[in-house]
Coordinates of C-alpha atoms and ligand atoms in Angstrom, one line a residue:
X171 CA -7.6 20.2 -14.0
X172 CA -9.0 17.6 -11.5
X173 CA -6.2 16.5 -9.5
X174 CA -4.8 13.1 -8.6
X175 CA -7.3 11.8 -5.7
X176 CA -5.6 12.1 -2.3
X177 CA -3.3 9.7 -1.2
X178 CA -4.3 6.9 1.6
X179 CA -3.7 8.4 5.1
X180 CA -0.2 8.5 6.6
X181 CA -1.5 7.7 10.0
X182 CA -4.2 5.2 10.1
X183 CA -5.5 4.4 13.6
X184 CA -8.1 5.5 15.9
X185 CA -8.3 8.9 17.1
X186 CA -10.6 11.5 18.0
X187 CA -12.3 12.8 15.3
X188 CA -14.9 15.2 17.4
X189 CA -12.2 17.4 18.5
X190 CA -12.4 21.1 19.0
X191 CA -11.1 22.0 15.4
X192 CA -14.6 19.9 14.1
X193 CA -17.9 21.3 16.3
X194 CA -21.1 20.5 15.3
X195 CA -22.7 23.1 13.5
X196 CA -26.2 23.0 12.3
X197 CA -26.5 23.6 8.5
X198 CA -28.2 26.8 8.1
X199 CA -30.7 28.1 5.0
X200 CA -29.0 27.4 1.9
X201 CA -26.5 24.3 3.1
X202 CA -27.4 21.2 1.3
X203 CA -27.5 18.0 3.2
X204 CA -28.6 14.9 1.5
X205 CA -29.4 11.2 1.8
X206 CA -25.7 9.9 2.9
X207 CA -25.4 10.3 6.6
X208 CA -22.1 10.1 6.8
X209 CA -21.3 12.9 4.7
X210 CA -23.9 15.0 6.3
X211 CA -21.9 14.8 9.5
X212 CA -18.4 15.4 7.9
X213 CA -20.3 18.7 6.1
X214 CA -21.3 19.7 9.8
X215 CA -17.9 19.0 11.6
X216 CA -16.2 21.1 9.1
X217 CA -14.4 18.0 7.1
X218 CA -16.4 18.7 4.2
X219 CA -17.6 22.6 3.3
X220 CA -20.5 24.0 5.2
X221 CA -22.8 24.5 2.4
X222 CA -22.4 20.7 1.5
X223 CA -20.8 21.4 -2.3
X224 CA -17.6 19.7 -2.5
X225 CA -14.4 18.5 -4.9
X226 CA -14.1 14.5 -5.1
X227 CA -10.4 15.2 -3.4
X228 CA -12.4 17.0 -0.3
X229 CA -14.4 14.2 -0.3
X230 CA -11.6 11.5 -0.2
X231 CA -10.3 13.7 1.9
X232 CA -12.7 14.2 5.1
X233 CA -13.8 10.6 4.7
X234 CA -10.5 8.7 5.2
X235 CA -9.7 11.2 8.3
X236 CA -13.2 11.6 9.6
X237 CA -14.4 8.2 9.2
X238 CA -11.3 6.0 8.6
X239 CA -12.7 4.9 5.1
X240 CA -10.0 2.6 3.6
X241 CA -8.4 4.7 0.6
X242 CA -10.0 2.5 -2.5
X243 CA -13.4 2.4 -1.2
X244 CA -13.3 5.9 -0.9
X245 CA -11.8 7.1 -4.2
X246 CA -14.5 4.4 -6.0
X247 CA -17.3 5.8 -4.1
X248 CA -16.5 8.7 -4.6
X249 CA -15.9 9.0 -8.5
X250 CA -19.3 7.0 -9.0
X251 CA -20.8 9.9 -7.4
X252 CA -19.0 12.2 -8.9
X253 CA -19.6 11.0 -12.6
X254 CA -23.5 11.1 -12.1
X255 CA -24.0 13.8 -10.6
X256 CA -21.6 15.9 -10.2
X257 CA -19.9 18.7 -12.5
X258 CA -17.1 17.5 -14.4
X259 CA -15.8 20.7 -15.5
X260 CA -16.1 23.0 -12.3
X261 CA -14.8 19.7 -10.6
X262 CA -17.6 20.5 -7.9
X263 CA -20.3 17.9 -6.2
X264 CA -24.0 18.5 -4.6
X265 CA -24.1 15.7 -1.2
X266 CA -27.7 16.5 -1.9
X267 CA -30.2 18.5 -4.2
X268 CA -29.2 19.9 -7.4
X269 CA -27.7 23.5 -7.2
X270 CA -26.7 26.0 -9.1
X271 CA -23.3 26.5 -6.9
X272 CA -21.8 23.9 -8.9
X273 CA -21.6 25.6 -11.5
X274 CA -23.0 26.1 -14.9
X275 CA -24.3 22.5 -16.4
X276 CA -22.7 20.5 -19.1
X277 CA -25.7 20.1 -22.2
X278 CA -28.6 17.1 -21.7
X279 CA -28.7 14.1 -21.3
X280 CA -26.2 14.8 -18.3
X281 CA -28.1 15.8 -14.9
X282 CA -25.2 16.9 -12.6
X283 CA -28.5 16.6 -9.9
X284 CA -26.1 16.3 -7.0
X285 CA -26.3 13.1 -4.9
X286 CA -30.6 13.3 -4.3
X287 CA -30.6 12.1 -8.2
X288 CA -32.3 8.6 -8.1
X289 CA -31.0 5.4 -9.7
X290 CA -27.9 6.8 -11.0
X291 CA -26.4 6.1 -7.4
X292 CA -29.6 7.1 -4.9
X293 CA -32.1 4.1 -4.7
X294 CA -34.7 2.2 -3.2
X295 CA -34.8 0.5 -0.2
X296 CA -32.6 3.0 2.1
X297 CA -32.7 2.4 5.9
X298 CA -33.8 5.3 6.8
X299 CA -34.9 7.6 3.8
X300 CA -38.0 6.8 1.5
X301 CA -38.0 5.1 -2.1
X302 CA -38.1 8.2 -4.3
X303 CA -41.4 6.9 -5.5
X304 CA -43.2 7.9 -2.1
X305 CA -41.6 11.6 -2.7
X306 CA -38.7 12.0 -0.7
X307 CA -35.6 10.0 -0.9
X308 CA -33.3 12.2 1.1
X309 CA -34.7 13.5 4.0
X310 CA -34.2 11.3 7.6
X311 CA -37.7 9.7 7.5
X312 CA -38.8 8.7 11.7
X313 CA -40.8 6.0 10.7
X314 CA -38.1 4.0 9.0
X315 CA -35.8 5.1 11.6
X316 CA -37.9 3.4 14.4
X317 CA -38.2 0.0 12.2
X318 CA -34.9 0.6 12.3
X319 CA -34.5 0.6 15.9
X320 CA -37.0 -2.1 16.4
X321 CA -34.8 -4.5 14.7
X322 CA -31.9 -3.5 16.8
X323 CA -34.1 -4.1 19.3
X324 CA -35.1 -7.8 18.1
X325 CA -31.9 -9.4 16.4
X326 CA -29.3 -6.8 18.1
X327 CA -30.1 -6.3 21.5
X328 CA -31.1 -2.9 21.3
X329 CA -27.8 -2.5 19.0
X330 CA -27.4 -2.5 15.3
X331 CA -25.1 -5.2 14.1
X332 CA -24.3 -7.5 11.3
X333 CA -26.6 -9.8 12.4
X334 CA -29.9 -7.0 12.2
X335 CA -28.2 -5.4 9.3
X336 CA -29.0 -8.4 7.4
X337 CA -32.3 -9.0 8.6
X338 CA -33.4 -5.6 8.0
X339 CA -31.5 -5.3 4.6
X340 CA -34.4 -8.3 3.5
X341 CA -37.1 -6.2 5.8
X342 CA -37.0 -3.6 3.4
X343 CA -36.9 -5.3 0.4
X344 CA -39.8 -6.7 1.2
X345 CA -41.5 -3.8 1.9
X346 CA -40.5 -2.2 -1.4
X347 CA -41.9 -5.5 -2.9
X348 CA -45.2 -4.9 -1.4
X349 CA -45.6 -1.5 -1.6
X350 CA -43.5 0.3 -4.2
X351 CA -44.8 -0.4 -7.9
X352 CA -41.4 1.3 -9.4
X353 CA -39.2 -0.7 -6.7
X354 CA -35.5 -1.2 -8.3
X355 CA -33.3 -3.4 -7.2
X356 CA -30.6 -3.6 -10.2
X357 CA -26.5 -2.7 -10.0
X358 CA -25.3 0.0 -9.0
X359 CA -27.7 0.1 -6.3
X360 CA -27.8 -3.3 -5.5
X361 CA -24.8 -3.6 -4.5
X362 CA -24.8 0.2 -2.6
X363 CA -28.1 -1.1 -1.0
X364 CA -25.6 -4.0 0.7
X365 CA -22.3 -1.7 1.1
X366 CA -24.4 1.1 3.1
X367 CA -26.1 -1.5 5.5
X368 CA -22.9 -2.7 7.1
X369 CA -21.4 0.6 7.3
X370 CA -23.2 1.8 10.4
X371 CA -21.0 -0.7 11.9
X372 CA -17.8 0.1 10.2
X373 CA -18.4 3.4 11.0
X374 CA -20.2 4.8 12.7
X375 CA -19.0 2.5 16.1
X376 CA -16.7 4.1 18.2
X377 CA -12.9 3.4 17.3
X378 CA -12.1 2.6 21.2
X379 CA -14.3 0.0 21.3
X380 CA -13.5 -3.6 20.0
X381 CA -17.8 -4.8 20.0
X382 CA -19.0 -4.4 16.4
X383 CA -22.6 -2.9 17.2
X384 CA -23.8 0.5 17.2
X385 CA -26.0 2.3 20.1
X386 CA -29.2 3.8 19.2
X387 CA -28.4 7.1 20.7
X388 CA -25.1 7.4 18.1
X389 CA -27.5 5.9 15.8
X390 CA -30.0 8.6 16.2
X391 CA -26.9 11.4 16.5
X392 CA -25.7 10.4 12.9
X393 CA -28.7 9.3 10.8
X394 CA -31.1 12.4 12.0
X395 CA -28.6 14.8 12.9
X396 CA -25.6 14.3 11.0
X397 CA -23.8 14.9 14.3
X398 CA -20.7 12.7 15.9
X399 CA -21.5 11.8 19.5
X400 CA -19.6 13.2 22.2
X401 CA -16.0 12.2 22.5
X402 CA -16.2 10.0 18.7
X403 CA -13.1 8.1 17.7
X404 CA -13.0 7.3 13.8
X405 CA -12.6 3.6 13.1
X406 CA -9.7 1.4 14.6
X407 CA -8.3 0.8 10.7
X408 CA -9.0 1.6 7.0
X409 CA -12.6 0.0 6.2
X410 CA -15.2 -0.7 3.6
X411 CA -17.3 -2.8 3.1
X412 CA -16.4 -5.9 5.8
X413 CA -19.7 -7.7 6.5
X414 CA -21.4 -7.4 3.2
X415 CA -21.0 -11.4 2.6
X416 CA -22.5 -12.1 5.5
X417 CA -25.6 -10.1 5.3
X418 CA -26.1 -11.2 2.2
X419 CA -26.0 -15.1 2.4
X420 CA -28.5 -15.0 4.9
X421 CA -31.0 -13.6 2.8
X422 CA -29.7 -13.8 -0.7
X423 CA -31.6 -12.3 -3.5
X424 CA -31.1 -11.6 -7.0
X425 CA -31.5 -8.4 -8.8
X426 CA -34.9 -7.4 -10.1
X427 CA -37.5 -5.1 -10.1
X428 CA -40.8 -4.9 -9.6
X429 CA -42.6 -4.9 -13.4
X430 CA -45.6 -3.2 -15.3
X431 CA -46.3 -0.9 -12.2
X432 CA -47.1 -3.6 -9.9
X433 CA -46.2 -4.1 -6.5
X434 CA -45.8 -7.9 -5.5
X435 CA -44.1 -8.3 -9.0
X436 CA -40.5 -9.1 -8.5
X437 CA -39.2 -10.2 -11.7
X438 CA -35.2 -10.9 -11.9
X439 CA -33.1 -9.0 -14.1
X440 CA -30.6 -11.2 -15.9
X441 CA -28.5 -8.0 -17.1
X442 CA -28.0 -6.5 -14.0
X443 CA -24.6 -7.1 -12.2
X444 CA -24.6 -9.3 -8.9
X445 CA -21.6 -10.3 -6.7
X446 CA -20.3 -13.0 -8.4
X447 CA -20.0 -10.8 -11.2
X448 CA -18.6 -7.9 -9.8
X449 CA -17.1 -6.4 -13.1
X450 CA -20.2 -6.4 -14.9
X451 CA -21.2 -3.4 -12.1
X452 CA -17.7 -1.6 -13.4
X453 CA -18.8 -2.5 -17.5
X454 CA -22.6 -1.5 -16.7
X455 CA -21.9 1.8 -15.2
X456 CA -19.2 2.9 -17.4
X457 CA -20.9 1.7 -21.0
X458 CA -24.5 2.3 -19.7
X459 CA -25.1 4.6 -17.4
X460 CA -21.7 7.3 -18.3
X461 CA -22.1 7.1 -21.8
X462 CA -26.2 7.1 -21.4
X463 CA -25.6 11.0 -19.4
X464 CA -22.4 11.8 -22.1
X465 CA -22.8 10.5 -25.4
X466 CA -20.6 13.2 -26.8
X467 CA -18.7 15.6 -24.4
X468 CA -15.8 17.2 -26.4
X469 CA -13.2 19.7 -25.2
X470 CA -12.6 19.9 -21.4
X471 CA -15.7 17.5 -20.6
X472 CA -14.2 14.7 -22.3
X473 CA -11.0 15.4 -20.8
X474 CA -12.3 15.5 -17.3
X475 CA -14.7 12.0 -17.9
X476 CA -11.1 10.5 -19.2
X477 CA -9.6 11.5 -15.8
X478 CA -12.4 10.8 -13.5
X479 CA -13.1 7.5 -15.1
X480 CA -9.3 6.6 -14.3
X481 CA -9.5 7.6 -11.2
X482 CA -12.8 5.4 -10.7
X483 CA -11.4 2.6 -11.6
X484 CA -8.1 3.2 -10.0
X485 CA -10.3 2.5 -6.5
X486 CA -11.1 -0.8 -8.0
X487 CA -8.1 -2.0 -10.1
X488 CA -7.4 -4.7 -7.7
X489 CA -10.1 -6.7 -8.5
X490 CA -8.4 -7.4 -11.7
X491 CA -12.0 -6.0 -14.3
X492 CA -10.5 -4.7 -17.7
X493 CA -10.6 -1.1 -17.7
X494 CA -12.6 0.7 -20.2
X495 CA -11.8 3.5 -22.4
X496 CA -15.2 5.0 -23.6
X497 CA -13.7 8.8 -24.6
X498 CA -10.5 7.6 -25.7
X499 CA -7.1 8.3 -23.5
X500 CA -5.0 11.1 -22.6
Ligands
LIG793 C1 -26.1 6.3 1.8 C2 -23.0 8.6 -1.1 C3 -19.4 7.8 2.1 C4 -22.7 6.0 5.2 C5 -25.6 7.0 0.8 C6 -26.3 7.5 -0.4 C7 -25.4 8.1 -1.2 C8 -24.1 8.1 -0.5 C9 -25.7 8.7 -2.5 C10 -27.7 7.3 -0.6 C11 -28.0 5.9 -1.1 C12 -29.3 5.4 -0.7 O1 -29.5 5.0 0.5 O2 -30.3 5.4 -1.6 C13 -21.7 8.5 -0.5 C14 -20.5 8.8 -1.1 C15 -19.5 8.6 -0.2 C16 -20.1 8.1 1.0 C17 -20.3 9.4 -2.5 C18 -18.0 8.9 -0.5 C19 -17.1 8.0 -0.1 C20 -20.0 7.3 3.3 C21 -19.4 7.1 4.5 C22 -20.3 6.6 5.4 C23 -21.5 6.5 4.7 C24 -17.9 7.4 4.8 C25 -20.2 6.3 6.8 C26 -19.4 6.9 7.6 C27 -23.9 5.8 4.5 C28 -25.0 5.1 5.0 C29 -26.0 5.2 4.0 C30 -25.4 6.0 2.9 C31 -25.1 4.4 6.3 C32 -27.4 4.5 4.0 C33 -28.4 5.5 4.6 C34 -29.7 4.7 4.7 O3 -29.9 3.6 4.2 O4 -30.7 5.3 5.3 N1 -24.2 7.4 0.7 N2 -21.4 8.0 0.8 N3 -21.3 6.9 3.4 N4 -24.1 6.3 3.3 FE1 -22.8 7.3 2.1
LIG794 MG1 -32.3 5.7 -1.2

């Protein structure tokens, strides 16, 4: 059985998190790392398994003490993942390509690719990975890292904050505009695409220090390397996704897509959630894109979809969004 998700942590405050129980260790042949940065470095600071194949609870786990994620966030994130791509039944998770050590794979349509699948959660317009349409959308990609550190450079004074998260958020837009003739910009990624560009400051800023911008040389450590700087204290308090209004009033665009194959043919998409209607991102995911991968899982896969999709909306069952019963309850 999959069990509960882990409870929020009992102590949560600053502290070291690059302590000697959790070196750096370089994955070897065979570990998977994947597009998420931070859960590259929790894989190689021994908060997540080595080979980078995890449980949802392991994940909750490492990133509420690693990273100080606030406990709803992380059990949401999570169980999106999970659902997509992970295995239901073995209760196991790729943070990259898809791999047999999950386990054997539940029948098509379900992938269980591991988090490299794109548009189920992976999309366009990543910081510092590729759109999956140029050929690699997991892999740390220098180019897009030094656009990256050029706008710290312009709006951030040579730091990454709010204020360059927001202009580079609409940077690469842009450039997926003109360049990417499959460029998606529709829930769930839309709202990922926002969530991920504050997080370098939620998280990746040292927990000592009270000045919400991030160096580039931590930038660097956790982007390329998946590797905590020396000495790194986890956030200050649970966090999420604080910023993400800001960056996205001063650029706001609606969801869309470029159409027919064409770049420079951004055409909204009416259907797609946006954040004034959060709950249509919960009703899409869970009527579209679940039931699209599991039409008609019987026995123990149905089971564990019941549970997981409780637990996935458990992360989100403040914001009030009916909660949906596809397979039936327990
Ligand atoms: C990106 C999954 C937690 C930081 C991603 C992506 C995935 C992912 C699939 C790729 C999306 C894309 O850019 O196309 C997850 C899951 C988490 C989690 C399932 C479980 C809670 C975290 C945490 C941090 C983090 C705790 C920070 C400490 C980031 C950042 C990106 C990202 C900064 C954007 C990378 C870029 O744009 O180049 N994550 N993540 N994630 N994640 Fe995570
Ligand atoms: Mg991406």
């Amino acid at each position: 059985d999959p069990p509960n998700p882990p409870e929020p942590l009992k102590y949560n405050g600053t502290k070291l998190v690059h302590d000697s129980a959790h070196p750096f260790e370089a994955p070897e042949p065979g570990d998977i790392r994947g597009p998420c940065p931070g859960l590259n470095t929790l894989a190689n600071h021994g908060y997540l398994p080595h080979n980078g194949v995890a449980s949802p609870s392991q994940i909750v786990n490492a990133v509420q003490e690693g990273f100080n994620m606030e406990h709803g966030t992380a059990v949401f994130l999570t169980h999106a993942a999970h659902l997509v791509d992970g295995n239901l039944v073995t209760d196991l998770l790729s943070i990259g390509e898809k791999t047999s050590k999950t386990g054997p794979d539940p029948p098509a349509p379900a992938i269980v690719g591991g988090l490299n699948t794109h548009a189920v959660f992976e999309g366009d317009v990543s910081m510092t990975r590729g759109d999956f349409f140029f050929g690699d959308n997991h892999s740390f990609n220098q180019t897009l890292f030094d656009q990256f550190v050029d706008y710290s450079s312009r709006y951030g004074g040579g730091f990454y904050n709010y204020t360059v998260a927001a202009e580079l958020r609409f940077q690469r837009i842009q450039q997926s505009i003109a360049t990417n003739p499959q460029f998606s910009f529709i829930a769930p990624r839309y709202f990922t695409a926002y969530a991920e560009s504050v997080f370098p400051v939620n998280f990746f800023v040292d927990g000592r220090s009270t000045e919400k911008k991030l160096d580039m040389e931590a930038a660097a450590l956790f982007f390329r390397d998946g590797k905590y700087p020396t000495d790194f204290h986890r956030a200050a308090q649970p966090s999420g996704t604080e910023g993400v209004d800001m960056v996205f009033m001063v650029h706001p665009i609606a969801p869309g897509g470029n159409q027919d194959d064409k770049v420079n043919n951004y055409v909204l998409d009416p259907t797609s959630a946006d954040f004034d209607t959060f709950c249509l991102l919960y009703t899409n995911f869970v009527n579209q894109t679940i039931r699209g991968l599991y039409p008609n899982p019987t026995g123990v896969l149905r089971r564990n979809l019941i549970k997981n999709l409780g637990f996935f909306y458990s992360g989100i069952a403040d914001a009030g969004c009916e909660e949906l019963f596809p397979y039936g309850k327990l």
